CSV table of C-alpha atoms in Angstrom, one decimal:
chain,number,residue,atom,x,y,z
A,1,UNK,CA,0.0,0.0,0.0
A,2,UNK,CA,1.3,3.4,-0.9
A,3,UNK,CA,2.3,5.7,2.0
A,4,UNK,CA,-0.3,8.4,2.8
A,5,UNK,CA,1.2,11.8,3.7
A,6,UNK,CA,0.1,15.4,4.1
A,7,UNK,CA,-3.6,14.8,4.5
A,8,UNK,CA,-5.3,18.1,5.1
A,9,UNK,CA,-9.0,18.9,5.5
A,10,UNK,CA,-11.0,21.8,6.7
A,11,UNK,CA,-11.9,21.3,10.4
A,12,UNK,CA,-10.3,17.9,10.3
A,13,UNK,CA,-10.2,15.9,13.5
A,14,UNK,CA,-9.3,12.2,13.3
A,15,UNK,CA,-11.6,11.5,16.4
A,16,UNK,CA,-14.5,13.4,15.0
A,17,UNK,CA,-17.9,11.8,14.7
A,18,UNK,CA,-20.3,12.5,11.8
A,19,UNK,CA,-22.7,15.4,12.4
A,20,UNK,CA,-25.4,17.0,10.3
A,21,UNK,CA,-23.8,20.4,10.6
A,22,UNK,CA,-20.9,19.8,8.1
A,23,UNK,CA,-22.5,20.7,4.8
A,24,UNK,CA,-19.2,21.1,3.0
A,25,UNK,CA,-15.9,19.3,3.5
A,26,UNK,CA,-12.6,19.0,1.6
A,27,UNK,CA,-9.9,16.4,1.9
A,28,UNK,CA,-6.5,16.8,0.2
A,29,UNK,CA,-4.4,13.6,0.0
A,30,UNK,CA,-0.7,13.4,-1.1
A,31,UNK,CA,0.2,9.8,-2.0
A,32,UNK,CA,3.9,9.0,-1.8
A,33,UNK,CA,5.4,6.5,-4.4
A,34,UNK,CA,2.2,6.8,-6.4
A,35,UNK,CA,4.0,5.8,-9.6
A,36,UNK,CA,5.1,2.5,-8.1
A,37,UNK,CA,1.8,1.4,-6.5
A,38,UNK,CA,1.1,-1.2,-9.2
A,39,UNK,CA,-2.5,-2.4,-9.6
A,40,UNK,CA,-3.5,-1.9,-6.0
A,41,UNK,CA,-6.5,0.2,-5.0
A,42,UNK,CA,-5.8,2.8,-2.3
A,43,UNK,CA,-8.1,4.4,0.3
A,44,UNK,CA,-7.5,7.8,1.9
A,45,UNK,CA,-8.1,8.7,5.5
A,46,UNK,CA,-11.8,9.0,6.6
A,47,UNK,CA,-13.4,12.4,6.8
A,48,UNK,CA,-16.9,13.4,8.1
A,49,UNK,CA,-19.5,15.4,6.2
A,50,UNK,CA,-23.3,15.5,6.2
A,51,UNK,CA,-23.5,13.0,9.0
A,52,UNK,CA,-21.6,10.3,7.1
A,53,UNK,CA,-18.0,9.1,6.9
A,54,UNK,CA,-16.3,9.5,3.5
A,55,UNK,CA,-13.0,8.6,1.9
A,56,UNK,CA,-11.3,8.6,-1.6
A,57,UNK,CA,-10.9,5.3,-3.4
A,58,UNK,CA,-8.3,5.4,-6.2
A,59,UNK,CA,-6.8,3.0,-8.6
A,60,UNK,CA,-3.4,4.5,-9.6
A,61,UNK,CA,-3.0,2.1,-12.6
A,62,UNK,CA,-6.7,2.1,-13.5
A,63,UNK,CA,-9.7,-0.1,-12.7
A,64,UNK,CA,-9.2,-2.3,-15.8
A,65,UNK,CA,-8.6,0.7,-18.0
A,66,UNK,CA,-5.5,2.8,-19.0
A,67,UNK,CA,-6.8,5.7,-16.9
A,68,UNK,CA,-6.5,6.7,-13.3
A,69,UNK,CA,-9.8,5.6,-11.7
A,70,UNK,CA,-11.1,7.6,-8.7
A,71,UNK,CA,-14.3,7.4,-6.6
A,72,UNK,CA,-15.9,8.8,-3.5
A,73,UNK,CA,-16.7,6.0,-1.0
A,74,UNK,CA,-18.9,5.9,2.1
A,75,UNK,CA,-16.3,4.4,4.5
A,76,UNK,CA,-18.6,2.7,7.0
A,77,UNK,CA,-21.4,1.5,4.6
A,78,UNK,CA,-21.2,-2.1,5.8
A,79,UNK,CA,-22.3,-0.9,9.3
A,80,UNK,CA,-25.1,1.3,8.3
A,81,UNK,CA,-28.8,0.3,8.2
A,82,UNK,CA,-29.7,-1.7,5.1
A,83,UNK,CA,-32.1,1.1,3.9
A,84,UNK,CA,-29.7,4.0,4.3
A,85,UNK,CA,-29.2,6.6,1.6
A,86,UNK,CA,-27.5,10.0,1.2
A,87,UNK,CA,-27.6,12.3,-1.8
A,88,UNK,CA,-24.4,14.3,-2.1
A,89,UNK,CA,-22.7,16.6,-4.5
A,90,UNK,CA,-19.0,16.0,-4.8
A,91,UNK,CA,-15.9,16.8,-6.9
A,92,UNK,CA,-12.7,14.8,-7.3
A,93,UNK,CA,-9.5,16.4,-8.5
A,94,UNK,CA,-5.9,15.5,-9.4
A,95,UNK,CA,-3.8,18.5,-8.6
A,96,UNK,CA,-1.0,19.6,-10.9
A,97,UNK,CA,2.1,21.6,-9.8
A,98,UNK,CA,1.4,23.5,-13.0
A,99,UNK,CA,-2.1,24.5,-11.9
A,100,UNK,CA,-3.5,25.1,-15.4
A,101,UNK,CA,-3.4,21.3,-15.8
A,102,UNK,CA,-5.3,20.4,-12.6
A,103,UNK,CA,-8.3,18.1,-13.5
A,104,UNK,CA,-11.5,18.5,-11.5
A,105,UNK,CA,-14.7,16.5,-12.1
A,106,UNK,CA,-18.0,17.0,-10.4
A,107,UNK,CA,-21.0,14.8,-9.9
A,108,UNK,CA,-24.1,14.2,-7.8
A,109,UNK,CA,-25.3,10.8,-6.6
A,110,UNK,CA,-27.7,9.0,-4.2
A,111,UNK,CA,-25.3,6.9,-2.2
A,112,UNK,CA,-26.9,3.7,-0.6
A,113,UNK,CA,-26.1,0.2,0.4
A,114,UNK,CA,-26.0,-1.0,-3.2
A,115,UNK,CA,-24.0,2.0,-4.6
A,116,UNK,CA,-21.8,3.1,-1.7
A,117,UNK,CA,-19.0,4.4,-4.0
A,118,UNK,CA,-19.4,6.5,-7.1
A,119,UNK,CA,-17.0,8.3,-9.3
A,120,UNK,CA,-15.0,8.1,-12.5
A,121,UNK,CA,-13.4,5.0,-13.9
A,122,UNK,CA,-11.7,7.0,-16.7
A,123,UNK,CA,-10.6,10.0,-14.7
A,124,UNK,CA,-7.3,10.8,-16.3
A,125,UNK,CA,-5.3,8.9,-19.0
A,126,UNK,CA,-2.2,7.3,-17.6
A,127,UNK,CA,-0.2,8.9,-20.5
A,128,UNK,CA,-1.2,12.3,-19.3
A,129,UNK,CA,-0.5,11.4,-15.7
A,130,UNK,CA,3.1,10.5,-16.6
A,131,UNK,CA,3.6,13.5,-18.8
A,132,UNK,CA,6.3,15.7,-16.9
A,133,UNK,CA,4.9,18.9,-18.5
A,134,UNK,CA,1.6,18.4,-16.8
A,135,UNK,CA,3.1,18.1,-13.4
A,136,UNK,CA,0.9,15.5,-11.8
A,137,UNK,CA,3.8,13.4,-10.5
A,138,UNK,CA,6.5,15.2,-8.6
A,139,UNK,CA,9.3,12.9,-7.4
A,140,UNK,CA,6.8,10.0,-7.6
A,141,UNK,CA,4.1,11.8,-5.5
A,142,UNK,CA,0.6,12.6,-6.6
A,143,UNK,CA,-1.9,14.9,-4.8
A,144,UNK,CA,-5.7,14.3,-5.1
A,145,UNK,CA,-8.6,16.1,-3.6
A,146,UNK,CA,-12.2,15.4,-2.7
A,147,UNK,CA,-15.0,18.0,-1.9
A,148,UNK,CA,-18.4,17.0,-0.6
A,149,UNK,CA,-21.4,19.3,-0.1
A,150,UNK,CA,-25.1,18.9,0.4
A,151,UNK,CA,-28.4,20.8,0.1
A,152,UNK,CA,-30.1,19.9,3.3
A,153,UNK,CA,-33.3,21.9,2.5
A,154,UNK,CA,-34.0,19.8,-0.5
A,155,UNK,CA,-32.9,22.4,-3.1
A,156,UNK,CA,-31.0,19.9,-5.2
A,157,UNK,CA,-28.9,21.0,-8.0
A,158,UNK,CA,-30.9,20.3,-11.2
A,159,UNK,CA,-29.4,17.5,-13.2
A,160,UNK,CA,-30.1,15.3,-16.1
A,161,UNK,CA,-30.8,11.8,-14.7
A,162,UNK,CA,-29.4,10.0,-17.8
A,163,UNK,CA,-26.4,12.3,-17.9
A,164,UNK,CA,-25.6,11.4,-14.3
A,165,UNK,CA,-25.8,7.7,-15.0
A,166,UNK,CA,-23.4,8.2,-18.0
A,167,UNK,CA,-21.1,10.7,-16.2
A,168,UNK,CA,-20.5,9.0,-12.9
A,169,UNK,CA,-19.4,5.4,-13.0
A,170,UNK,CA,-19.5,3.1,-10.0
A,171,UNK,CA,-16.3,1.2,-9.7
A,172,UNK,CA,-18.0,-2.1,-10.3
A,173,UNK,CA,-19.6,-1.0,-13.6
A,174,UNK,CA,-17.8,-1.5,-16.9
A,175,UNK,CA,-16.0,1.8,-17.7
A,176,UNK,CA,-17.5,4.5,-20.0
A,177,UNK,CA,-16.1,8.0,-20.7
A,178,UNK,CA,-18.0,10.4,-18.4
A,179,UNK,CA,-19.3,13.8,-19.3
A,180,UNK,CA,-18.2,16.0,-16.5
A,181,UNK,CA,-17.3,19.5,-15.4
A,182,UNK,CA,-13.6,19.9,-15.7
A,183,UNK,CA,-11.1,22.7,-15.1
A,184,UNK,CA,-7.7,22.9,-16.7
A,185,UNK,CA,-6.4,21.3,-19.9
A,186,UNK,CA,-8.5,18.6,-21.6
A,187,UNK,CA,-7.1,15.9,-23.8
A,188,UNK,CA,-6.3,16.6,-27.4
A,189,UNK,CA,-9.0,15.7,-29.9
A,190,UNK,CA,-6.4,13.7,-31.7
A,191,UNK,CA,-5.3,11.7,-28.6
A,192,UNK,CA,-7.0,8.5,-29.9
A,193,UNK,CA,-5.1,8.7,-33.2
A,194,UNK,CA,-1.9,9.5,-31.3
A,195,UNK,CA,-2.3,6.4,-29.1
A,196,UNK,CA,-3.0,4.2,-32.1
A,197,UNK,CA,0.0,5.3,-34.1
A,198,UNK,CA,2.2,5.2,-31.0
A,199,UNK,CA,1.3,1.6,-30.6
A,200,UNK,CA,2.1,1.0,-34.2
A,201,UNK,CA,5.5,2.7,-33.8
A,202,UNK,CA,6.1,0.7,-30.7
A,203,UNK,CA,5.6,-2.5,-32.7
A,204,UNK,CA,7.9,-1.2,-35.5
A,205,UNK,CA,10.6,0.6,-33.5
A,206,UNK,CA,10.5,-1.2,-30.1
A,207,UNK,CA,9.8,-0.1,-26.5
A,208,UNK,CA,12.0,3.0,-26.6
A,209,UNK,CA,9.5,4.9,-28.6
A,210,UNK,CA,7.3,7.2,-26.5
A,211,UNK,CA,3.9,8.8,-27.3
A,212,UNK,CA,5.7,12.1,-26.6
A,213,UNK,CA,7.4,11.7,-29.9
A,214,UNK,CA,4.1,12.7,-31.6
A,215,UNK,CA,4.7,16.3,-30.4
A,216,UNK,CA,4.1,17.5,-34.0
A,217,UNK,CA,0.5,16.3,-33.6
A,218,UNK,CA,-0.4,18.2,-30.4
A,219,UNK,CA,2.6,20.3,-29.3
A,220,UNK,CA,1.6,23.1,-26.9
A,221,UNK,CA,2.2,26.6,-28.2
A,222,UNK,CA,4.5,28.3,-25.8
A,223,UNK,CA,4.7,32.1,-25.5
A,224,UNK,CA,8.0,33.8,-26.1
A,225,UNK,CA,8.3,34.8,-22.4
A,226,UNK,CA,7.7,31.2,-21.3
A,227,UNK,CA,10.5,30.0,-23.7
A,228,UNK,CA,12.8,32.8,-22.4
A,229,UNK,CA,11.9,31.8,-18.8
A,230,UNK,CA,12.6,28.2,-19.6
A,231,UNK,CA,16.1,29.1,-20.8
A,232,UNK,CA,16.8,31.1,-17.7
A,233,UNK,CA,15.6,28.2,-15.4
A,234,UNK,CA,17.7,25.8,-17.4
A,235,UNK,CA,20.8,28.0,-17.2
A,236,UNK,CA,20.3,28.6,-13.5
A,237,UNK,CA,20.0,24.9,-12.8
A,238,UNK,CA,23.2,24.2,-14.9
A,239,UNK,CA,25.1,26.6,-12.6
A,240,UNK,CA,24.5,24.5,-9.5
A,241,UNK,CA,24.9,20.8,-8.7
A,242,UNK,CA,22.1,18.4,-9.6
A,243,UNK,CA,21.8,17.5,-5.9
A,244,UNK,CA,21.0,21.1,-5.0
A,245,UNK,CA,18.5,21.3,-7.8
A,246,UNK,CA,16.6,18.3,-6.4
A,247,UNK,CA,17.0,19.3,-2.7
A,248,UNK,CA,15.7,22.8,-3.5
A,249,UNK,CA,12.7,21.4,-5.2
A,250,UNK,CA,13.5,22.9,-8.6
A,251,UNK,CA,13.5,19.5,-10.3
A,252,UNK,CA,9.9,20.2,-11.6
A,253,UNK,CA,11.0,23.6,-13.0
A,254,UNK,CA,14.0,21.9,-14.7
A,255,UNK,CA,11.8,19.2,-16.2
A,256,UNK,CA,9.2,21.8,-17.5
A,257,UNK,CA,11.9,24.0,-18.9
A,258,UNK,CA,13.5,21.1,-20.7
A,259,UNK,CA,10.1,20.0,-22.1
A,260,UNK,CA,9.4,23.5,-23.4
A,261,UNK,CA,12.9,23.9,-25.0
A,262,UNK,CA,12.6,20.4,-26.6
A,263,UNK,CA,9.1,21.1,-27.9
A,264,UNK,CA,10.2,24.4,-29.4
A,265,UNK,CA,13.4,23.0,-31.0
A,266,UNK,CA,15.7,25.2,-28.9
A,267,UNK,CA,18.4,22.5,-28.6
A,268,UNK,CA,20.9,21.6,-31.4
A,269,UNK,CA,20.1,18.4,-33.2
A,270,UNK,CA,23.1,16.6,-31.7
A,271,UNK,CA,21.7,17.2,-28.2
A,272,UNK,CA,18.1,16.4,-28.7
A,273,UNK,CA,18.4,12.6,-28.1
A,274,UNK,CA,20.5,13.1,-25.0
A,275,UNK,CA,18.1,15.7,-23.6
A,276,UNK,CA,15.1,13.6,-24.5
A,277,UNK,CA,16.6,10.5,-22.7
A,278,UNK,CA,17.5,12.6,-19.7
A,279,UNK,CA,14.0,14.0,-19.5
A,280,UNK,CA,12.3,10.6,-20.0
A,281,UNK,CA,14.4,9.1,-17.2
A,282,UNK,CA,14.5,12.2,-14.9
A,283,UNK,CA,12.2,10.9,-12.1
A,284,UNK,CA,14.0,7.6,-12.0
A,285,UNK,CA,17.4,9.3,-12.2
A,286,UNK,CA,16.4,11.7,-9.4
A,287,UNK,CA,15.4,8.8,-7.2
A,288,UNK,CA,18.6,7.0,-8.1
A,289,UNK,CA,20.6,10.1,-7.5
A,290,UNK,CA,19.1,10.6,-4.0
A,291,UNK,CA,19.8,6.9,-3.2
A,292,UNK,CA,23.3,7.4,-4.5
A,293,UNK,CA,23.7,10.5,-2.4
A,294,UNK,CA,22.5,8.6,0.7
A,295,UNK,CA,24.9,5.8,-0.2
A,296,UNK,CA,27.7,8.3,-0.6
A,297,UNK,CA,26.9,9.8,2.8
A,298,UNK,CA,26.9,6.3,4.4
A,299,UNK,CA,30.2,5.5,2.7
A,300,UNK,CA,31.7,8.8,4.0
A,301,UNK,CA,30.5,8.1,7.5
A,302,UNK,CA,31.9,4.5,7.2
A,303,UNK,CA,35.2,5.9,6.0
A,304,UNK,CA,35.2,8.3,9.0
A,305,UNK,CA,34.4,5.4,11.3
A,306,UNK,CA,37.2,3.3,9.8
A,307,UNK,CA,39.6,6.3,10.2
A,308,UNK,CA,38.7,6.6,13.9
A,309,UNK,CA,39.1,2.8,14.4
A,310,UNK,CA,42.5,3.0,12.7
A,311,UNK,CA,43.5,5.8,15.0
A,312,UNK,CA,42.4,3.8,18.0
A,313,UNK,CA,44.3,0.8,16.7
A,314,UNK,CA,47.4,2.9,16.3
A,315,UNK,CA,47.2,4.1,19.9
A,316,UNK,CA,46.7,0.5,21.1
A,317,UNK,CA,49.6,-0.6,19.0
A,318,UNK,CA,51.9,2.0,20.6
A,319,UNK,CA,51.0,0.6,24.0
A,320,UNK,CA,51.5,-3.0,22.9
A,321,UNK,CA,55.3,-3.3,22.8
A,322,UNK,CA,56.1,-2.1,26.3
A,323,UNK,CA,53.5,-4.4,27.8
A,324,UNK,CA,54.7,-7.2,25.6
A,325,UNK,CA,58.3,-6.8,26.7
A,326,UNK,CA,57.3,-6.7,30.3
A,327,UNK,CA,55.2,-9.8,29.9
A,328,UNK,CA,58.2,-11.5,28.1
A,329,UNK,CA,60.5,-10.6,31.1
A,330,UNK,CA,58.0,-12.0,33.6
A,331,UNK,CA,57.7,-15.1,31.4
A,332,UNK,CA,61.5,-15.5,31.4
A,333,UNK,CA,61.6,-15.1,35.2
A,334,UNK,CA,58.8,-17.7,35.5
A,335,UNK,CA,60.9,-20.0,33.3
A,336,UNK,CA,63.9,-19.6,35.6
A,337,UNK,CA,61.7,-20.2,38.7
A,338,UNK,CA,60.1,-23.2,37.0
A,339,UNK,CA,63.7,-24.7,36.4
A,340,UNK,CA,64.6,-24.2,40.0
A,341,UNK,CA,61.3,-25.7,41.0
A,342,UNK,CA,62.0,-28.7,38.8
A,343,UNK,CA,65.4,-29.2,40.6
A,344,UNK,CA,63.8,-28.8,44.0
A,345,UNK,CA,61.1,-31.3,43.0
A,346,UNK,CA,63.8,-33.8,41.9
A,347,UNK,CA,65.6,-33.3,45.2
A,348,UNK,CA,62.4,-33.8,47.1
A,349,UNK,CA,61.8,-37.0,45.1
A,350,UNK,CA,65.2,-38.4,46.1
A,351,UNK,CA,64.7,-37.5,49.7
A,352,UNK,CA,61.3,-38.9,49.7
A,353,UNK,CA,62.7,-42.2,48.3
A,354,UNK,CA,65.3,-42.3,51.1
A,355,UNK,CA,62.6,-41.6,53.7
A,356,UNK,CA,60.6,-44.4,52.2
A,357,UNK,CA,63.6,-46.8,52.6
A,358,UNK,CA,64.1,-45.7,56.2
A,359,UNK,CA,60.4,-46.0,56.9
A,360,UNK,CA,60.5,-49.5,55.5
A,361,UNK,CA,63.4,-50.4,57.7
A,362,UNK,CA,61.9,-48.8,60.7
A,363,UNK,CA,58.6,-50.6,60.1
A,364,UNK,CA,60.5,-54.0,59.9
A,365,UNK,CA,62.4,-53.2,63.1
A,366,UNK,CA,59.2,-52.2,64.8
A,367,UNK,CA,57.5,-55.4,63.8
A,368,UNK,CA,60.5,-57.5,64.9
A,369,UNK,CA,60.4,-55.8,68.2
A,370,UNK,CA,56.7,-56.5,68.7
A,371,UNK,CA,57.3,-60.1,67.7
A,372,UNK,CA,60.3,-60.4,70.1
A,373,UNK,CA,58.3,-58.9,73.0
A,374,UNK,CA,55.4,-61.3,72.3
A,375,UNK,CA,58.0,-64.2,72.3
A,376,UNK,CA,59.5,-62.8,75.5
A,377,UNK,CA,56.2,-63.0,77.3
A,378,UNK,CA,56.0,-66.7,76.4
A,379,UNK,CA,59.6,-67.2,77.4
A,380,UNK,CA,59.0,-65.5,80.8
A,381,UNK,CA,56.2,-67.9,81.5
A,382,UNK,CA,58.6,-70.8,80.6
A,383,UNK,CA,61.3,-69.2,82.6
A,384,UNK,CA,59.2,-69.0,85.7
A,385,UNK,CA,58.1,-72.7,85.1
A,386,UNK,CA,61.7,-73.7,84.6
A,387,UNK,CA,62.9,-71.8,87.7
A,388,UNK,CA,60.2,-73.6,89.7
A,389,UNK,CA,61.2,-77.0,88.3
A,390,UNK,CA,64.8,-76.3,88.8
A,391,UNK,CA,64.1,-75.1,92.4
A,392,UNK,CA,62.1,-78.1,93.1
A,393,UNK,CA,64.8,-80.4,91.8
A,394,UNK,CA,67.5,-78.5,93.7
A,395,UNK,CA,65.5,-78.7,96.9
A,396,UNK,CA,65.0,-82.4,96.4
A,397,UNK,CA,68.6,-82.9,95.7
A,398,UNK,CA,69.6,-81.0,98.7
A,399,UNK,CA,67.2,-83.0,100.8
A,400,UNK,CA,68.7,-86.2,99.4
A,401,UNK,CA,72.1,-85.0,100.2
A,402,UNK,CA,71.1,-84.2,103.8
A,403,UNK,CA,69.7,-87.7,104.2
A,404,UNK,CA,72.9,-89.3,103.0
A,405,UNK,CA,74.4,-89.2,106.5
A,406,UNK,CA,71.6,-91.2,107.8
A,407,UNK,CA,72.1,-93.8,105.2
A,408,UNK,CA,75.8,-94.1,105.7
């Protein structure tokens, strides 16, 4: 959906509710990227008038026709009572930057549940919409306008019923060319022939041929002061950068001046093709130029960022070597300490081994002592027994010796 911008309306309030007091309302709608909307249908913001909510319905590429199609639509028709109706006078306009080309069409219609939108299927030929001289598209944007008014006392504007049915075409009805009130330039009476022969030339010469090449059929007649002014504008634009031309909003003036000078054969023959191609691609070139400018700004900002990063890296690099040398010295010291530690660990291992040998010997001696002490306990018992036996024997012997005298 195209982006909606710059919506202005008399006494507009987005929270307003419909009242019967608003007998006239106007909505101006600027649609961004209008030329790239494709076959979508677009709706404007809602505005209130005559007790109803209204909005613009537009087909930028036409409702199955090679025209811009535009209608006035009752926005909340699906929620209204089934028998609702509202007669309204309205006008729809496509605004030109060159105001003499502004197209305005008026109609009157009884809006109801079956016909809740009404307008013009063939509002403006797409070839005229895209004509840079006419100024409908400015940097891809298009401005449209709707006006709605009512005669609440019943004093309707007199109209021809058949003319109304021919003039205003509901968007679901097959398109016919309406008879309407218009302001500004109307299509050339030879437009149909121009289109036919443009199609023929397209078939013969390829897609590069444009309908604009039939300028000899319907070239506008420019006044001498307009031609002189076009030359001044062209020279002024040449004296400044293209970026400033676009930024200052003079791109439309430049396109118009080039169109005038081309149509009046002011350029040398060897420049006509180049100028024609430049003009035909101007909108696209302007968009590409703006994108390129943005890309250039981004690239410059990135270069600046890279420069800052390089400066930071340079500062970091200058701090690197002193810290690295200190770290290397500490590392060397650690290596020396690790070597000493290795030697100490080896000495510890040798001492530990000797301790283990001594511990083994001590353990064996300890066990031998324990065993000897246990054996000693047994021997002490035997000793006591032996001493007793020996004592008894000795006493018996002494007793025997004492009795010897008696025997002898």
